[in-house]
């Protein structure tokens, strides 16, 4: 504005050409000529210029048409903006199509200027205000740190994890083995330990260890990361895809960490992650203590004033990494399989889909995000974890017995009963069938008594029909009460009588 006022003051004074004024003031003689023409056309005086504010003066001498009459319509800038997203479409092509429809339309330069003015309003950036203790932004740096194997000299690249608190911008940096789930969760847990508390929410990028799907408003988080958030009583709010401004804090933190920490370590050789992290810690403390350039204090000081008092307390126990099996189907025996072992769940969940969470020591089963079973983790293939409370009443009495206990019980009853039980356990087509038959014998002894059961077992062995149905038939018909059949070693004193020939006997000749 001062340049316009100076040009007008010289023009009102007179005595100098446009080129002379341009050389003194540093402006184009064409601009000075235009200002002089507008001054004369509008009849503006020097007193009026002195009374004008900057906006009025600018609109008076630099006004450009931003509207048009009905005879000269402007292009639809919104449609134009969407068309430009198509590959190969340019502003010049759209302007040519516009002039084909409106031959007396505006020039290409004018349309381009008006479109750029309209489009700039779409990219207005809002500075986010972060409340103390509300958010922790987490991400991985694009730049990695080389780790050298001391024995083979092989070089592997360590991932650099960065976490930044929203209100104070205090930063945590850690070198990790990879971006896989165990390393990702461990880095987040270490960050919370470093800050000494838990924020209300964690804002990650969309890496697979954190977010499985994030599109069109549908967000599916990694169940292990959800389990992590549940343990620390916080929530996960991932940034929108291709929206880096959603996590601008950590984006800026990553850039600064690369300059102030990783750049200083560029010439050092590290033989392990522990060595790298030992070198990072003092540089990180120095970085957080570095004073801001535009405001007073440092990241560490602001953290103590703002974020630290607002953080929630850490849980009493650190997070333990857990593996998940999602959508496991409950079998008809109300067992869930995990890595070759079987874990019992309540019987009413038969044929339902459940989620299995396994740590180093425990296996938990969840149905619709509610824990329904917890067992000590088994490690031998085929082992079964049983809880009698999960069984229906009709099945619970089976769980009281084991093969060893059944054989010991048979020995206490008698030799015949022991032989029958051993035979049933060994010769049934399926072990479960023999086990159930033996348990059924125990139930029969409660009804008929141990003495009669031993007698019936002896009869079954003598007639070579060692089955549950035979023993039940012997007990119900009272055949075991016949004195001559009580002892297995006793032989019959009466020879068996031969059947007299009759018409139903075919004889040996029939089979010759």
Coordinates of C-alpha atoms in Angstrom, one line a residue:
X1 CA 0.0 0.0 0.0
X2 CA 2.9 2.4 0.7
X3 CA 4.0 2.0 -2.9
X4 CA 0.6 2.9 -4.3
X5 CA 0.4 6.0 -2.0
X6 CA 4.0 7.1 -3.1
X7 CA 3.2 6.7 -6.8
X8 CA 0.0 8.8 -6.4
X9 CA 1.8 11.4 -4.4
X10 CA 4.4 11.8 -7.2
X11 CA 1.7 11.9 -9.9
X12 CA -0.2 14.6 -8.1
X13 CA 3.0 16.6 -7.8
X14 CA 3.7 16.2 -11.5
X15 CA 6.9 17.1 -13.4
X16 CA 8.1 13.5 -14.0
X17 CA 7.5 11.0 -16.7
X18 CA 6.2 7.5 -16.0
X19 CA 9.6 5.9 -16.7
X20 CA 11.3 8.4 -14.3
X21 CA 8.8 7.7 -11.6
X22 CA 9.3 3.9 -12.2
X23 CA 13.1 4.2 -11.8
X24 CA 12.8 6.2 -8.5
X25 CA 10.1 4.0 -6.9
X26 CA 10.9 0.7 -8.5
X27 CA 7.7 0.0 -10.3
X28 CA 6.8 -0.7 -14.0
X29 CA 6.0 2.4 -16.0
X30 CA 2.9 0.5 -17.3
X31 CA 1.6 0.2 -13.7
X32 CA 2.2 3.9 -13.1
X33 CA 0.4 4.7 -16.3
X34 CA -2.6 2.6 -15.2
X35 CA -2.7 4.3 -11.8
X36 CA -2.7 7.8 -13.4
X37 CA -5.4 6.8 -15.9
X38 CA -7.7 5.5 -13.1
X39 CA -6.9 8.6 -11.0
X40 CA -8.1 10.9 -13.7
X41 CA -11.2 8.7 -14.7
X42 CA -12.4 8.5 -11.1
X43 CA -11.6 12.1 -10.3
X44 CA -9.7 11.2 -7.2
X45 CA -7.9 13.9 -5.3
X46 CA -4.8 13.7 -3.0
X47 CA -7.0 14.5 0.1
X48 CA -9.2 11.5 -0.8
X49 CA -6.2 9.2 -1.1
X50 CA -5.0 10.3 2.3
X51 CA -8.4 9.5 3.8
X52 CA -8.6 6.0 2.3
X53 CA -7.6 2.9 4.3
X54 CA -5.5 0.2 2.7
X55 CA -8.5 -2.0 1.6
X56 CA -10.3 0.9 -0.1
X57 CA -7.2 2.1 -1.8
X58 CA -6.4 -1.4 -3.1
X59 CA -10.0 -2.0 -4.4
X60 CA -9.9 1.4 -6.1
X61 CA -6.7 0.9 -8.1
X62 CA -6.2 -2.9 -8.2
X63 CA -9.8 -4.1 -8.5
X64 CA -10.2 -7.2 -10.7
X65 CA -13.5 -8.6 -11.8
X66 CA -14.4 -11.7 -9.7
X67 CA -18.0 -11.9 -11.0
X68 CA -19.5 -11.7 -14.4
X69 CA -22.7 -10.9 -16.2
X70 CA -25.2 -13.4 -17.6
X71 CA -23.6 -13.0 -21.1
X72 CA -20.2 -14.1 -19.8
X73 CA -20.6 -16.9 -17.2
X74 CA -17.6 -18.3 -15.4
X75 CA -16.8 -22.0 -15.4
X76 CA -18.2 -24.2 -12.6
X77 CA -15.1 -24.4 -10.5
X78 CA -16.3 -27.3 -8.4
X79 CA -16.9 -29.5 -11.5
X80 CA -13.6 -28.2 -12.9
X81 CA -11.8 -29.2 -9.7
X82 CA -13.2 -32.8 -9.8
X83 CA -12.4 -33.1 -13.5
X84 CA -8.8 -32.2 -12.9
X85 CA -8.4 -35.4 -10.7
X86 CA -8.7 -37.4 -13.9
X87 CA -5.3 -38.3 -15.4
X88 CA -4.5 -36.2 -18.5
X89 CA -7.1 -33.4 -17.8
X90 CA -5.6 -29.9 -17.6
X91 CA -6.9 -26.5 -16.9
X92 CA -6.2 -25.5 -20.5
X93 CA -8.3 -28.3 -21.9
X94 CA -11.2 -27.4 -19.6
X95 CA -10.8 -23.8 -20.6
X96 CA -11.0 -24.7 -24.3
X97 CA -14.2 -26.7 -23.6
X98 CA -15.5 -23.7 -21.7
X99 CA -14.8 -21.3 -24.6
X100 CA -16.4 -23.7 -27.1
X101 CA -19.6 -23.3 -25.2
X102 CA -19.1 -19.6 -24.5
X103 CA -17.1 -18.0 -27.3
X104 CA -17.3 -14.6 -25.6
X105 CA -16.1 -16.1 -22.3
X106 CA -13.1 -15.0 -20.2
X107 CA -9.5 -15.5 -21.2
X108 CA -7.4 -18.5 -20.1
X109 CA -5.3 -16.3 -17.8
X110 CA -8.3 -14.8 -16.1
X111 CA -10.0 -18.2 -15.6
X112 CA -6.8 -19.7 -14.2
X113 CA -6.4 -16.9 -11.7
X114 CA -10.0 -17.2 -10.5
X115 CA -9.8 -21.0 -10.2
X116 CA -6.5 -20.8 -8.2
X117 CA -8.2 -18.2 -5.9
X118 CA -11.1 -20.6 -5.4
X119 CA -9.0 -23.7 -4.9
X120 CA -6.8 -22.1 -2.3
X121 CA -9.7 -21.9 0.1
X122 CA -10.0 -25.7 0.0
X123 CA -6.6 -26.1 1.6
X124 CA -7.1 -24.0 4.6
X125 CA -5.3 -25.6 7.5
X126 CA -6.7 -25.6 11.0
X127 CA -4.1 -25.6 13.8
X128 CA -5.1 -28.4 16.2
X129 CA -5.3 -27.6 19.9
X130 CA -4.4 -30.7 22.0
X131 CA -5.6 -31.0 25.5
X132 CA -3.1 -32.2 28.1
X133 CA -2.9 -35.9 28.5
X134 CA -5.3 -36.5 25.7
X135 CA -3.3 -38.0 22.8
X136 CA -0.1 -39.8 22.1
X137 CA 0.9 -39.9 18.4
X138 CA 2.9 -43.0 17.3
X139 CA 4.6 -43.9 14.0
X140 CA 7.8 -45.3 12.5
X141 CA 10.5 -43.2 11.0
X142 CA 11.1 -43.8 7.3
X143 CA 14.8 -43.7 8.0
X144 CA 16.3 -46.8 9.6
X145 CA 19.4 -47.6 11.6
X146 CA 21.9 -50.2 10.5
X147 CA 22.8 -53.0 13.0
X148 CA 25.9 -55.1 12.2
X149 CA 26.2 -58.8 13.2
X150 CA 29.5 -59.0 15.1
X151 CA 30.2 -62.6 13.9
X152 CA 29.0 -62.5 10.3
X153 CA 29.3 -58.8 9.6
X154 CA 25.8 -59.0 8.1
X155 CA 23.9 -55.7 8.3
X156 CA 20.2 -55.6 9.2
X157 CA 18.1 -52.4 9.4
X158 CA 16.5 -51.5 12.7
X159 CA 13.1 -49.7 12.6
X160 CA 12.9 -46.4 14.5
X161 CA 9.7 -46.0 16.6
X162 CA 8.6 -42.5 17.5
X163 CA 5.9 -41.4 20.0
X164 CA 5.0 -37.8 20.6
X165 CA 2.7 -36.3 23.3
X166 CA 0.1 -34.0 21.9
X167 CA 0.2 -31.0 24.3
X168 CA 3.9 -30.8 25.2
X169 CA 5.4 -32.5 22.1
X170 CA 7.7 -34.5 24.4
X171 CA 9.1 -37.3 22.3
X172 CA 10.1 -41.0 22.8
X173 CA 12.4 -42.8 20.4
X174 CA 13.3 -46.5 20.2
X175 CA 15.1 -48.8 17.8
X176 CA 13.2 -52.0 17.2
X177 CA 13.8 -55.2 15.2
X178 CA 10.8 -54.8 12.9
X179 CA 7.3 -53.4 12.5
X180 CA 5.6 -56.7 13.3
X181 CA 3.1 -57.1 16.1
X182 CA 5.4 -58.1 19.0
X183 CA 7.9 -55.3 18.3
X184 CA 5.1 -52.8 17.7
X185 CA 3.3 -53.6 21.0
X186 CA 6.6 -53.7 23.0
X187 CA 7.5 -50.2 21.6
X188 CA 4.2 -48.7 22.6
X189 CA 4.4 -50.2 26.0
X190 CA 7.9 -48.8 26.5
X191 CA 6.7 -45.4 25.4
X192 CA 4.0 -45.4 28.0
X193 CA 6.5 -46.5 30.6
X194 CA 8.8 -43.7 29.5
X195 CA 6.1 -41.1 29.8
X196 CA 5.0 -42.6 33.2
X197 CA 1.3 -42.7 32.4
X198 CA -1.4 -43.5 29.9
X199 CA -3.1 -40.9 27.6
X200 CA -6.8 -40.9 26.8
X201 CA -6.1 -42.1 23.3
X202 CA -3.3 -43.4 21.0
X203 CA -3.2 -42.2 17.4
X204 CA -1.3 -44.6 15.1
X205 CA -0.7 -44.7 11.4
X206 CA -2.4 -47.4 9.4
X207 CA 0.2 -50.1 9.5
X208 CA -1.1 -53.7 9.7
X209 CA 0.2 -54.2 13.2
X210 CA -2.3 -51.5 14.4
X211 CA -5.1 -51.3 11.8
X212 CA -6.4 -54.1 9.6
X213 CA -8.8 -52.0 7.6
X214 CA -9.6 -48.3 7.5
X215 CA -11.7 -47.2 4.5
X216 CA -15.0 -45.4 4.0
X217 CA -15.5 -44.8 7.7
X218 CA -15.1 -48.6 8.5
X219 CA -12.3 -49.2 10.9
X220 CA -11.1 -52.7 11.9
X221 CA -8.3 -52.6 14.4
X222 CA -5.8 -55.4 15.0
X223 CA -7.2 -57.5 17.9
X224 CA -3.8 -57.7 19.6
X225 CA -3.6 -53.9 19.6
X226 CA -7.2 -53.7 21.0
X227 CA -6.1 -56.1 23.7
X228 CA -3.2 -53.8 24.4
X229 CA -5.5 -50.8 24.7
X230 CA -7.8 -52.7 26.9
X231 CA -4.9 -53.6 29.3
X232 CA -3.9 -49.9 29.5
X233 CA -7.5 -48.6 29.6
X234 CA -7.1 -46.3 26.6
X235 CA -8.6 -46.2 23.1
X236 CA -7.2 -46.4 19.6
X237 CA -8.1 -43.6 17.1
X238 CA -6.2 -44.3 13.9
X239 CA -5.4 -41.4 11.5
X240 CA -7.4 -41.4 8.2
X241 CA -5.6 -42.9 5.2
X242 CA -3.6 -40.4 3.2
X243 CA -4.3 -37.7 5.8
X244 CA -0.9 -37.0 7.4
X245 CA -2.3 -33.8 9.1
X246 CA -4.3 -36.1 11.4
X247 CA -1.0 -37.0 13.0
X248 CA 1.0 -33.9 12.3
X249 CA 2.7 -34.0 15.7
X250 CA 4.4 -37.3 15.1
X251 CA 5.2 -36.4 11.4
X252 CA 7.0 -33.3 12.7
X253 CA 8.6 -35.4 15.5
X254 CA 9.9 -37.9 13.0
X255 CA 11.5 -35.2 10.9
X256 CA 13.1 -33.6 13.8
X257 CA 14.3 -36.9 15.3
X258 CA 16.0 -37.7 12.0
X259 CA 17.9 -34.4 12.1
X260 CA 18.8 -34.2 15.8
X261 CA 19.3 -37.9 16.7
X262 CA 19.7 -40.2 13.7
X263 CA 21.9 -37.8 11.9
X264 CA 24.3 -37.7 14.9
X265 CA 24.5 -41.5 14.8
X266 CA 25.2 -41.9 11.1
X267 CA 28.9 -42.6 11.5
X268 CA 28.6 -45.0 14.5
X269 CA 28.5 -48.8 14.2
X270 CA 26.1 -50.7 16.4
X271 CA 26.3 -54.5 17.0
X272 CA 22.9 -54.9 18.7
X273 CA 19.6 -53.1 19.4
X274 CA 20.6 -52.6 23.0
X275 CA 23.7 -50.7 21.9
X276 CA 21.7 -48.5 19.6
X277 CA 19.1 -47.7 22.2
X278 CA 21.9 -46.9 24.7
X279 CA 23.2 -44.3 22.3
X280 CA 19.8 -42.9 21.5
X281 CA 18.8 -42.3 25.2
X282 CA 21.2 -39.4 26.0
X283 CA 20.5 -37.7 22.6
X284 CA 16.7 -38.1 23.3
X285 CA 17.1 -36.5 26.8
X286 CA 19.1 -33.6 25.2
X287 CA 16.5 -33.2 22.5
X288 CA 13.6 -33.0 24.9
X289 CA 15.5 -30.5 27.0
X290 CA 16.3 -28.2 24.0
X291 CA 14.5 -24.8 24.3
X292 CA 11.8 -24.0 21.8
X293 CA 12.6 -21.2 19.3
X294 CA 9.3 -19.4 19.4
X295 CA 7.9 -20.0 22.9
X296 CA 9.4 -20.3 26.3
X297 CA 10.4 -23.6 27.8
X298 CA 11.3 -27.0 26.4
X299 CA 9.4 -30.2 25.6
X300 CA 10.4 -31.7 29.0
X301 CA 9.3 -28.6 30.9
X302 CA 5.9 -28.5 29.1
X303 CA 5.4 -32.2 29.7
X304 CA 5.8 -31.7 33.5
X305 CA 3.4 -28.8 33.4
X306 CA 0.7 -30.1 31.0
X307 CA 0.7 -33.7 30.1
X308 CA 2.2 -35.5 33.1
X309 CA -0.5 -34.4 35.6
X310 CA -3.3 -35.3 33.2
X311 CA -2.0 -38.9 32.4
X312 CA -3.8 -41.9 33.8
X313 CA -1.8 -44.2 36.0
X314 CA 0.0 -47.2 34.5
X315 CA -1.5 -50.7 35.3
X316 CA 0.2 -52.6 38.1
X317 CA 1.5 -55.2 35.7
X318 CA 3.2 -54.5 32.3
X319 CA 1.5 -55.7 29.2
X320 CA 2.2 -59.3 28.2
X321 CA 2.2 -60.1 24.5
X322 CA -0.6 -62.5 23.5
X323 CA -1.4 -64.4 20.4
X324 CA -5.0 -64.5 19.1
X325 CA -6.9 -67.1 17.1
X326 CA -10.1 -65.4 15.8
X327 CA -13.2 -67.3 14.9
X328 CA -12.3 -70.7 16.3
X329 CA -15.3 -73.1 16.2
X330 CA -16.4 -74.9 19.4
X331 CA -16.7 -78.7 18.8
X332 CA -19.5 -81.0 19.8
X333 CA -17.4 -82.0 22.8
X334 CA -17.4 -78.2 23.8
X335 CA -13.6 -78.1 23.2
X336 CA -11.6 -75.4 21.3
X337 CA -8.4 -76.4 19.6
X338 CA -5.3 -74.2 19.8
X339 CA -1.9 -75.4 18.5
X340 CA -2.9 -79.0 18.9
X341 CA -4.2 -78.8 22.4
X342 CA -7.9 -78.7 23.5
X343 CA -9.5 -76.3 26.0
X344 CA -13.0 -76.7 27.4
X345 CA -15.6 -74.0 27.2
X346 CA -19.2 -73.9 28.6
X347 CA -21.3 -76.6 26.8
X348 CA -23.9 -74.1 25.6
X349 CA -21.3 -72.6 23.2
X350 CA -21.2 -75.7 21.1
X351 CA -21.0 -74.8 17.3
X352 CA -20.3 -71.2 18.1
X353 CA -17.3 -69.1 17.0
X354 CA -15.1 -67.8 19.7
X355 CA -11.7 -65.9 20.0
X356 CA -8.8 -67.5 21.7
X357 CA -6.1 -65.4 23.5
X358 CA -2.9 -67.2 24.4
X359 CA 0.0 -65.9 26.4
X360 CA 3.1 -67.8 27.5
X361 CA 1.2 -69.2 30.6
X362 CA -2.6 -68.9 30.0
X363 CA -5.2 -69.5 27.3
X364 CA -8.4 -67.4 27.5
X365 CA -11.5 -67.9 25.4
X366 CA -13.8 -64.9 24.5
X367 CA -17.3 -65.0 23.1
X368 CA -18.6 -61.7 21.9
X369 CA -15.8 -59.8 23.7
X370 CA -16.7 -61.5 27.0
X371 CA -14.3 -64.0 28.6
X372 CA -16.0 -67.3 29.1
X373 CA -13.0 -69.6 29.9
X374 CA -9.5 -69.5 31.2
X375 CA -7.0 -72.4 31.4
X376 CA -3.3 -73.0 32.1
X377 CA -1.6 -73.2 28.7
X378 CA -0.8 -76.8 27.5
X379 CA 2.2 -77.6 25.4
X380 CA 1.9 -81.3 24.5
X381 CA -0.1 -82.3 21.4
X382 CA -3.5 -83.8 22.2
X383 CA -3.6 -82.6 25.9
X384 CA -7.0 -81.5 27.1
X385 CA -7.8 -78.8 29.7
X386 CA -11.1 -79.7 31.5
X387 CA -13.4 -77.8 33.8
X388 CA -16.3 -79.8 35.2
X389 CA -18.3 -76.6 35.7
X390 CA -18.5 -76.3 31.9
X391 CA -20.1 -79.7 31.5
X392 CA -23.9 -80.5 31.5
X393 CA -25.1 -82.4 34.5
X394 CA -25.4 -85.6 32.6
X395 CA -21.7 -85.5 31.7
X396 CA -20.2 -84.3 35.0
X397 CA -20.0 -87.8 36.6
X398 CA -17.7 -89.0 33.8
X399 CA -15.1 -86.4 34.7
X400 CA -14.7 -87.9 38.2
X401 CA -13.1 -91.1 36.7
X402 CA -9.8 -91.8 34.9
X403 CA -8.6 -95.2 33.4
X404 CA -6.2 -95.6 36.3
X405 CA -8.8 -95.0 38.9
X406 CA -11.3 -97.4 37.1
X407 CA -8.7 -100.2 37.2
X408 CA -7.9 -99.5 40.9
X409 CA -11.6 -99.6 41.6
X410 CA -12.1 -102.9 39.8
X411 CA -9.3 -104.4 41.9
X412 CA -11.0 -103.4 45.1
X413 CA -14.2 -105.1 43.9
X414 CA -12.6 -108.4 42.7
X415 CA -10.5 -110.2 40.2
X416 CA -13.4 -110.7 37.7
X417 CA -14.4 -107.0 37.8
X418 CA -10.8 -106.0 37.3
X419 CA -10.4 -108.3 34.2
X420 CA -13.7 -107.0 32.8
X421 CA -12.7 -103.3 33.2
X422 CA -9.2 -104.0 31.7
X423 CA -10.8 -105.8 28.8
X424 CA -13.3 -103.0 28.1
X425 CA -10.6 -100.3 28.2
X426 CA -8.3 -102.3 25.9
X427 CA -10.6 -103.8 23.3
X428 CA -13.3 -101.2 22.6
X429 CA -13.1 -99.8 19.0
X430 CA -12.7 -96.3 20.5
X431 CA -11.1 -95.5 24.0
X432 CA -14.0 -93.2 24.8
X433 CA -16.5 -96.1 24.4
X434 CA -14.5 -98.3 26.8
X435 CA -14.3 -95.5 29.3
X436 CA -18.0 -94.9 29.2
X437 CA -18.8 -98.6 29.5
X438 CA -16.6 -98.8 32.7
X439 CA -18.2 -95.8 34.2
X440 CA -21.6 -97.5 33.5
X441 CA -20.4 -100.5 35.5
X442 CA -19.8 -98.3 38.4
X443 CA -23.4 -97.0 38.2
X444 CA -24.6 -100.7 38.0
X445 CA -22.7 -101.5 41.2
X446 CA -24.6 -98.7 43.0
X447 CA -27.9 -100.4 42.0
X448 CA -27.1 -104.1 42.5
X449 CA -24.1 -104.0 44.9
X450 CA -20.5 -104.9 44.6
X451 CA -21.0 -108.7 45.3
X452 CA -23.5 -109.2 42.5
X453 CA -21.4 -107.1 40.1
X454 CA -18.4 -109.4 40.8
X455 CA -20.6 -112.5 40.2
X456 CA -21.9 -111.1 37.0
X457 CA -18.4 -110.3 35.8
X458 CA -17.4 -113.8 36.5
X459 CA -20.3 -115.2 34.5
X460 CA -19.5 -112.8 31.6
X461 CA -15.9 -114.1 31.6
X462 CA -17.0 -117.7 31.7
X463 CA -19.4 -117.4 28.8
X464 CA -16.9 -115.2 26.9
X465 CA -19.3 -112.3 26.5
X466 CA -17.4 -109.4 28.2
X467 CA -19.7 -106.6 27.3
X468 CA -21.7 -104.0 29.2
X469 CA -25.0 -105.2 27.7
X470 CA -24.2 -108.8 28.8
X471 CA -23.4 -107.9 32.3
X472 CA -26.5 -105.8 32.6
X473 CA -28.6 -108.7 31.3
X474 CA -27.0 -111.1 33.8
X475 CA -27.7 -108.7 36.7
X476 CA -31.3 -108.1 35.6
X477 CA -32.2 -111.7 35.0
X478 CA -30.4 -112.9 38.2
X479 CA -28.2 -115.4 36.4
X480 CA -25.3 -114.3 38.6
X481 CA -27.2 -115.9 41.6
X482 CA -26.8 -119.4 40.3
X483 CA -24.4 -121.0 42.8
X484 CA -22.5 -123.0 40.1
X485 CA -21.6 -119.8 38.2
X486 CA -20.1 -117.8 41.1
X487 CA -16.5 -119.0 40.8
X488 CA -14.5 -118.9 37.5
X489 CA -12.3 -121.9 38.6
X490 CA -15.2 -124.2 39.5
X491 CA -16.2 -126.7 36.8
X492 CA -19.7 -128.0 36.3
X493 CA -20.5 -131.2 38.2
X494 CA -23.3 -132.4 35.8
X495 CA -22.5 -133.2 32.2
X496 CA -24.6 -131.2 29.8
X497 CA -27.5 -133.1 28.4
X498 CA -27.7 -133.7 24.7
X499 CA -30.6 -132.3 22.8
X500 CA -32.9 -135.0 21.4
X501 CA -33.1 -135.1 17.6
X502 CA -36.1 -133.3 16.1
X503 CA -37.1 -131.8 12.8
X504 CA -35.3 -128.5 13.3
X505 CA -31.8 -130.1 13.7
X506 CA -30.2 -130.4 10.3
X507 CA -27.3 -132.7 11.3
X508 CA -23.8 -133.1 10.0
X509 CA -24.8 -134.3 6.6
X510 CA -26.4 -130.9 5.9
X511 CA -23.0 -129.2 6.2
X512 CA -20.9 -131.8 4.3

